[in-house]
């Protein structure tokens, strides 16, 4: 549900439960509508949400305000997905799998909005991505220390490859409706084992 922080961003006091549900309904509808047509109007969002256009405009004065809040909402879901895996207190391999599955759920459910969270012009999204990057590198460092990753693994490169794998898995999930747990298994397996044969020659 929208948080007090979200309510503050909307320029209102913390929302009542019914208002929270309305905002969530509008944001979910906006995700579906903009994912299908990024140029869609506020009226189309209202129709998809099953509310009057005036209801959407009461919550979001402009289309850009709606997009900004949708971006912030997705960023908060992303942060929560990572935090809920308790990566600092869970065995690294388990944490890596859980973080991956959690993030894939958010990325597939909020594909359009997540595509906007990398925008550095959105302060909240930029902050969340920076914090998640630090969390990810800390988890990969723990994985290296635990022997899950090679002792000479370059953590910066590993993180970038990991991000790319998640992006591709999420794209597949959106296109084909893949299960987050199964996709997470594929991502972690590809990250840790790749596609090479154990007997393949290594380039020095």
PDB file of C-alpha atoms in Angstrom:
ATOM      1  CA  UNK A   1       0.000   0.000   0.000  1.00  0.00           C
ATOM      2  CA  UNK A   2       1.187   3.616  -0.525  1.00  0.00           C
ATOM      3  CA  UNK A   3       3.350   4.830   2.357  1.00  0.00           C
ATOM      4  CA  UNK A   4       3.364   8.045   4.357  1.00  0.00           C
ATOM      5  CA  UNK A   5       6.253   9.119   2.152  1.00  0.00           C
ATOM      6  CA  UNK A   6       4.095   8.617  -0.924  1.00  0.00           C
ATOM      7  CA  UNK A   7       1.275  10.588   0.651  1.00  0.00           C
ATOM      8  CA  UNK A   8       3.682  13.418   1.356  1.00  0.00           C
ATOM      9  CA  UNK A   9       4.758  13.401  -2.284  1.00  0.00           C
ATOM     10  CA  UNK A  10       1.112  13.748  -3.262  1.00  0.00           C
ATOM     11  CA  UNK A  11       0.932  16.889  -1.150  1.00  0.00           C
ATOM     12  CA  UNK A  12      -1.587  15.366   1.259  1.00  0.00           C
ATOM     13  CA  UNK A  13      -1.776  13.989   4.751  1.00  0.00           C
ATOM     14  CA  UNK A  14      -1.334  10.206   5.062  1.00  0.00           C
ATOM     15  CA  UNK A  15      -4.146   8.624   3.094  1.00  0.00           C
ATOM     16  CA  UNK A  16      -7.084   6.771   4.591  1.00  0.00           C
ATOM     17  CA  UNK A  17      -7.392   3.100   3.718  1.00  0.00           C
ATOM     18  CA  UNK A  18      -9.990   3.738   1.008  1.00  0.00           C
ATOM     19  CA  UNK A  19      -7.854   6.506  -0.487  1.00  0.00           C
ATOM     20  CA  UNK A  20      -4.825   4.218  -0.396  1.00  0.00           C
ATOM     21  CA  UNK A  21      -6.760   1.582  -2.312  1.00  0.00           C
ATOM     22  CA  UNK A  22      -7.821   4.178  -4.887  1.00  0.00           C
ATOM     23  CA  UNK A  23      -4.240   5.345  -5.415  1.00  0.00           C
ATOM     24  CA  UNK A  24      -3.014   1.759  -5.715  1.00  0.00           C
ATOM     25  CA  UNK A  25      -5.790   0.988  -8.227  1.00  0.00           C
ATOM     26  CA  UNK A  26      -4.859   4.039 -10.308  1.00  0.00           C
ATOM     27  CA  UNK A  27      -1.154   3.161 -10.259  1.00  0.00           C
ATOM     28  CA  UNK A  28      -1.816  -0.455 -11.260  1.00  0.00           C
ATOM     29  CA  UNK A  29      -4.050   0.738 -14.096  1.00  0.00           C
ATOM     30  CA  UNK A  30      -1.415   3.278 -15.172  1.00  0.00           C
ATOM     31  CA  UNK A  31       1.192   0.514 -15.335  1.00  0.00           C
ATOM     32  CA  UNK A  32      -1.020  -1.610 -17.600  1.00  0.00           C
ATOM     33  CA  UNK A  33      -2.099   1.275 -19.813  1.00  0.00           C
ATOM     34  CA  UNK A  34       1.317   2.891 -20.256  1.00  0.00           C
ATOM     35  CA  UNK A  35       2.974  -0.483 -20.816  1.00  0.00           C
ATOM     36  CA  UNK A  36       0.607  -1.020 -23.738  1.00  0.00           C
ATOM     37  CA  UNK A  37       0.768   2.590 -24.955  1.00  0.00           C
ATOM     38  CA  UNK A  38       3.279   5.030 -23.424  1.00  0.00           C
ATOM     39  CA  UNK A  39       1.358   7.919 -25.007  1.00  0.00           C
ATOM     40  CA  UNK A  40      -1.917   6.992 -23.307  1.00  0.00           C
ATOM     41  CA  UNK A  41      -4.011   9.705 -21.690  1.00  0.00           C
ATOM     42  CA  UNK A  42      -5.181  10.260 -18.130  1.00  0.00           C
ATOM     43  CA  UNK A  43      -8.710   9.470 -19.320  1.00  0.00           C
ATOM     44  CA  UNK A  44      -7.566   6.055 -20.557  1.00  0.00           C
ATOM     45  CA  UNK A  45      -5.932   5.399 -17.189  1.00  0.00           C
ATOM     46  CA  UNK A  46      -9.162   6.369 -15.420  1.00  0.00           C
ATOM     47  CA  UNK A  47     -11.159   4.006 -17.628  1.00  0.00           C
ATOM     48  CA  UNK A  48      -8.758   1.141 -16.915  1.00  0.00           C
ATOM     49  CA  UNK A  49      -8.912   1.886 -13.182  1.00  0.00           C
ATOM     50  CA  UNK A  50     -12.709   1.978 -13.232  1.00  0.00           C
ATOM     51  CA  UNK A  51     -12.829   5.474 -11.719  1.00  0.00           C
ATOM     52  CA  UNK A  52     -13.889   8.900 -12.949  1.00  0.00           C
ATOM     53  CA  UNK A  53     -11.312  11.074 -14.696  1.00  0.00           C
ATOM     54  CA  UNK A  54     -11.819  13.674 -11.965  1.00  0.00           C
ATOM     55  CA  UNK A  55     -10.762  11.082  -9.378  1.00  0.00           C
ATOM     56  CA  UNK A  56      -7.439  10.605 -11.136  1.00  0.00           C
ATOM     57  CA  UNK A  57      -6.966  14.371 -11.421  1.00  0.00           C
ATOM     58  CA  UNK A  58      -7.676  14.851  -7.705  1.00  0.00           C
ATOM     59  CA  UNK A  59      -4.786  12.524  -6.916  1.00  0.00           C
ATOM     60  CA  UNK A  60      -2.483  13.574  -9.741  1.00  0.00           C
ATOM     61  CA  UNK A  61      -2.799  17.080 -11.132  1.00  0.00           C
ATOM     62  CA  UNK A  62      -1.083  16.229 -14.414  1.00  0.00           C
ATOM     63  CA  UNK A  63      -0.075  13.246 -16.491  1.00  0.00           C
ATOM     64  CA  UNK A  64       3.554  13.945 -15.614  1.00  0.00           C
ATOM     65  CA  UNK A  65       2.705  13.924 -11.895  1.00  0.00           C
ATOM     66  CA  UNK A  66       1.133  10.494 -12.359  1.00  0.00           C
ATOM     67  CA  UNK A  67       4.217   9.234 -14.195  1.00  0.00           C
ATOM     68  CA  UNK A  68       6.484  10.643 -11.492  1.00  0.00           C
ATOM     69  CA  UNK A  69       4.539   8.906  -8.745  1.00  0.00           C
ATOM     70  CA  UNK A  70       4.423   5.668 -10.738  1.00  0.00           C
ATOM     71  CA  UNK A  71       8.219   5.826 -11.013  1.00  0.00           C
ATOM     72  CA  UNK A  72       8.573   6.467  -7.291  1.00  0.00           C
ATOM     73  CA  UNK A  73       6.146   3.657  -6.469  1.00  0.00           C
ATOM     74  CA  UNK A  74       8.128   1.173  -8.569  1.00  0.00           C
ATOM     75  CA  UNK A  75      11.383   2.317  -6.963  1.00  0.00           C
ATOM     76  CA  UNK A  76       9.933   1.697  -3.500  1.00  0.00           C
ATOM     77  CA  UNK A  77       8.721  -1.768  -4.522  1.00  0.00           C
ATOM     78  CA  UNK A  78      12.216  -2.471  -5.873  1.00  0.00           C
ATOM     79  CA  UNK A  79      13.849  -1.395  -2.605  1.00  0.00           C
ATOM     80  CA  UNK A  80      11.414  -3.497  -0.569  1.00  0.00           C
ATOM     81  CA  UNK A  81      12.028  -6.532  -2.795  1.00  0.00           C
ATOM     82  CA  UNK A  82      15.738  -6.363  -2.021  1.00  0.00           C
ATOM     83  CA  UNK A  83      15.321  -5.567   1.692  1.00  0.00           C
ATOM     84  CA  UNK A  84      12.812  -8.384   2.273  1.00  0.00           C
ATOM     85  CA  UNK A  85      15.419 -10.972   1.233  1.00  0.00           C
ATOM     86  CA  UNK A  86      17.528 -10.078   4.335  1.00  0.00           C
ATOM     87  CA  UNK A  87      20.686 -10.505   2.287  1.00  0.00           C
ATOM     88  CA  UNK A  88      23.024  -9.466   5.113  1.00  0.00           C
ATOM     89  CA  UNK A  89      21.822 -12.190   7.489  1.00  0.00           C
ATOM     90  CA  UNK A  90      21.018 -15.042   5.096  1.00  0.00           C
ATOM     91  CA  UNK A  91      23.601 -17.460   3.592  1.00  0.00           C
ATOM     92  CA  UNK A  92      24.904 -15.784   0.412  1.00  0.00           C
ATOM     93  CA  UNK A  93      23.664 -18.402  -2.054  1.00  0.00           C
ATOM     94  CA  UNK A  94      20.172 -18.425  -0.522  1.00  0.00           C
ATOM     95  CA  UNK A  95      20.143 -14.625  -0.409  1.00  0.00           C
ATOM     96  CA  UNK A  96      21.250 -14.368  -4.032  1.00  0.00           C
ATOM     97  CA  UNK A  97      18.397 -16.589  -5.145  1.00  0.00           C
ATOM     98  CA  UNK A  98      15.819 -14.810  -2.955  1.00  0.00           C
ATOM     99  CA  UNK A  99      16.871 -11.322  -4.029  1.00  0.00           C
ATOM    100  CA  UNK A 100      16.713 -12.420  -7.662  1.00  0.00           C
ATOM    101  CA  UNK A 101      13.221 -13.910  -7.337  1.00  0.00           C
ATOM    102  CA  UNK A 102      11.908 -10.887  -5.427  1.00  0.00           C
ATOM    103  CA  UNK A 103      13.329  -8.403  -7.922  1.00  0.00           C
ATOM    104  CA  UNK A 104      11.994 -10.384 -10.880  1.00  0.00           C
ATOM    105  CA  UNK A 105       8.477 -10.221  -9.436  1.00  0.00           C
ATOM    106  CA  UNK A 106       8.689  -6.442  -9.214  1.00  0.00           C
ATOM    107  CA  UNK A 107      10.243  -6.082 -12.656  1.00  0.00           C
ATOM    108  CA  UNK A 108       7.629  -8.251 -14.339  1.00  0.00           C
ATOM    109  CA  UNK A 109       4.677  -6.706 -12.471  1.00  0.00           C
ATOM    110  CA  UNK A 110       5.880  -3.123 -12.964  1.00  0.00           C
ATOM    111  CA  UNK A 111       7.799  -3.426 -16.244  1.00  0.00           C
ATOM    112  CA  UNK A 112       6.907   0.006 -17.616  1.00  0.00           C
ATOM    113  CA  UNK A 113       7.458   1.823 -14.344  1.00  0.00           C
ATOM    114  CA  UNK A 114      10.737   0.007 -13.664  1.00  0.00           C
ATOM    115  CA  UNK A 115      11.990   1.106 -17.080  1.00  0.00           C
ATOM    116  CA  UNK A 116      11.717   4.677 -15.762  1.00  0.00           C
ATOM    117  CA  UNK A 117      13.412   4.166 -12.391  1.00  0.00           C
ATOM    118  CA  UNK A 118      16.866   4.442 -13.923  1.00  0.00           C
ATOM    119  CA  UNK A 119      16.117   8.102 -14.713  1.00  0.00           C
ATOM    120  CA  UNK A 120      18.589  10.111 -12.651  1.00  0.00           C
ATOM    121  CA  UNK A 121      16.265  13.104 -12.840  1.00  0.00           C
ATOM    122  CA  UNK A 122      13.980  11.297 -10.374  1.00  0.00           C
ATOM    123  CA  UNK A 123      15.759  11.783  -6.992  1.00  0.00           C
ATOM    124  CA  UNK A 124      13.991   8.979  -5.134  1.00  0.00           C
ATOM    125  CA  UNK A 125      14.581   6.434  -7.891  1.00  0.00           C
ATOM    126  CA  UNK A 126      18.218   7.488  -8.206  1.00  0.00           C
ATOM    127  CA  UNK A 127      18.714   7.100  -4.458  1.00  0.00           C
ATOM    128  CA  UNK A 128      17.057   3.673  -4.417  1.00  0.00           C
ATOM    129  CA  UNK A 129      19.185   2.413  -7.302  1.00  0.00           C
ATOM    130  CA  UNK A 130      22.368   3.628  -5.620  1.00  0.00           C
ATOM    131  CA  UNK A 131      21.422   1.877  -2.369  1.00  0.00           C
ATOM    132  CA  UNK A 132      20.472  -1.335  -4.174  1.00  0.00           C
ATOM    133  CA  UNK A 133      23.771  -1.271  -6.086  1.00  0.00           C
ATOM    134  CA  UNK A 134      25.640  -1.041  -2.767  1.00  0.00           C
ATOM    135  CA  UNK A 135      23.531  -3.864  -1.321  1.00  0.00           C
ATOM    136  CA  UNK A 136      24.197  -6.004  -4.387  1.00  0.00           C
ATOM    137  CA  UNK A 137      27.949  -5.490  -4.258  1.00  0.00           C
ATOM    138  CA  UNK A 138      27.965  -6.287  -0.538  1.00  0.00           C
ATOM    139  CA  UNK A 139      26.070  -9.521  -1.218  1.00  0.00           C
ATOM    140  CA  UNK A 140      28.437 -10.470  -4.034  1.00  0.00           C
ATOM    141  CA  UNK A 141      31.395  -9.758  -1.755  1.00  0.00           C
ATOM    142  CA  UNK A 142      29.924 -12.115   0.850  1.00  0.00           C
ATOM    143  CA  UNK A 143      29.356 -14.696  -1.882  1.00  0.00           C
ATOM    144  CA  UNK A 144      32.993 -14.418  -2.929  1.00  0.00           C
ATOM    145  CA  UNK A 145      34.205 -14.764   0.659  1.00  0.00           C
ATOM    146  CA  UNK A 146      31.973 -17.831   1.112  1.00  0.00           C
ATOM    147  CA  UNK A 147      33.374 -19.490  -2.000  1.00  0.00           C
ATOM    148  CA  UNK A 148      30.151 -19.141  -3.996  1.00  0.00           C
ATOM    149  CA  UNK A 149      32.066 -16.932  -6.438  1.00  0.00           C
ATOM    150  CA  UNK A 150      35.651 -17.426  -7.541  1.00  0.00           C
ATOM    151  CA  UNK A 151      38.176 -15.681  -5.261  1.00  0.00           C
ATOM    152  CA  UNK A 152      39.377 -13.586  -8.221  1.00  0.00           C
ATOM    153  CA  UNK A 153      35.863 -12.540  -9.339  1.00  0.00           C
ATOM    154  CA  UNK A 154      35.662  -8.861 -10.300  1.00  0.00           C
ATOM    155  CA  UNK A 155      32.628  -7.715  -8.313  1.00  0.00           C
ATOM    156  CA  UNK A 156      31.864  -4.712 -10.504  1.00  0.00           C
ATOM    157  CA  UNK A 157      31.806  -6.856 -13.628  1.00  0.00           C
ATOM    158  CA  UNK A 158      29.878  -9.603 -11.849  1.00  0.00           C
ATOM    159  CA  UNK A 159      27.221  -7.122 -10.765  1.00  0.00           C
ATOM    160  CA  UNK A 160      26.799  -5.759 -14.288  1.00  0.00           C
ATOM    161  CA  UNK A 161      26.449  -9.269 -15.714  1.00  0.00           C
ATOM    162  CA  UNK A 162      23.977 -10.136 -12.950  1.00  0.00           C
ATOM    163  CA  UNK A 163      21.901  -7.031 -13.734  1.00  0.00           C
ATOM    164  CA  UNK A 164      21.882  -7.929 -17.432  1.00  0.00           C
ATOM    165  CA  UNK A 165      20.713 -11.463 -16.680  1.00  0.00           C
ATOM    166  CA  UNK A 166      17.894 -10.149 -14.491  1.00  0.00           C
ATOM    167  CA  UNK A 167      16.826  -7.708 -17.190  1.00  0.00           C
ATOM    168  CA  UNK A 168      16.661 -10.458 -19.820  1.00  0.00           C
ATOM    169  CA  UNK A 169      14.825 -12.812 -17.488  1.00  0.00           C
ATOM    170  CA  UNK A 170      12.292 -10.105 -16.628  1.00  0.00           C
ATOM    171  CA  UNK A 171      11.751  -9.356 -20.317  1.00  0.00           C
ATOM    172  CA  UNK A 172      11.058 -13.036 -20.885  1.00  0.00           C
ATOM    173  CA  UNK A 173       8.708 -13.076 -17.911  1.00  0.00           C
ATOM    174  CA  UNK A 174       6.729 -10.142 -19.317  1.00  0.00           C
ATOM    175  CA  UNK A 175       6.598 -11.601 -22.823  1.00  0.00           C
ATOM    176  CA  UNK A 176       5.904 -15.216 -21.905  1.00  0.00           C
ATOM    177  CA  UNK A 177       4.548 -15.092 -18.375  1.00  0.00           C
ATOM    178  CA  UNK A 178       7.449 -16.999 -16.842  1.00  0.00           C
ATOM    179  CA  UNK A 179       7.398 -17.888 -13.140  1.00  0.00           C
ATOM    180  CA  UNK A 180       9.701 -15.688 -11.031  1.00  0.00           C
ATOM    181  CA  UNK A 181      11.079 -18.651  -9.078  1.00  0.00           C
ATOM    182  CA  UNK A 182      11.996 -20.565 -12.225  1.00  0.00           C
ATOM    183  CA  UNK A 183      13.486 -17.470 -13.846  1.00  0.00           C
ATOM    184  CA  UNK A 184      15.519 -16.763 -10.705  1.00  0.00           C
ATOM    185  CA  UNK A 185      16.941 -20.272 -10.814  1.00  0.00           C
ATOM    186  CA  UNK A 186      18.011 -19.726 -14.431  1.00  0.00           C
ATOM    187  CA  UNK A 187      19.612 -16.376 -13.614  1.00  0.00           C
ATOM    188  CA  UNK A 188      21.591 -17.656 -10.640  1.00  0.00           C
ATOM    189  CA  UNK A 189      22.631 -20.798 -12.518  1.00  0.00           C
ATOM    190  CA  UNK A 190      23.840 -18.718 -15.474  1.00  0.00           C
ATOM    191  CA  UNK A 191      25.684 -16.311 -13.169  1.00  0.00           C
ATOM    192  CA  UNK A 192      27.466 -19.034 -11.219  1.00  0.00           C
ATOM    193  CA  UNK A 193      27.975 -21.705 -13.881  1.00  0.00           C
ATOM    194  CA  UNK A 194      27.426 -20.098 -17.267  1.00  0.00           C
ATOM    195  CA  UNK A 195      27.257 -22.255 -20.356  1.00  0.00           C
ATOM    196  CA  UNK A 196      30.804 -23.457 -20.700  1.00  0.00           C
ATOM    197  CA  UNK A 197      31.906 -27.046 -20.278  1.00  0.00           C
ATOM    198  CA  UNK A 198      33.903 -27.771 -17.100  1.00  0.00           C
ATOM    199  CA  UNK A 199      36.574 -29.284 -19.353  1.00  0.00           C
ATOM    200  CA  UNK A 200      36.748 -26.292 -21.724  1.00  0.00           C
ATOM    201  CA  UNK A 201      40.223 -24.754 -22.016  1.00  0.00           C
ATOM    202  CA  UNK A 202      40.743 -21.516 -20.095  1.00  0.00           C
ATOM    203  CA  UNK A 203      42.311 -18.524 -21.828  1.00  0.00           C
ATOM    204  CA  UNK A 204      45.234 -17.351 -19.730  1.00  0.00           C
TER     205      UNK A 204
END
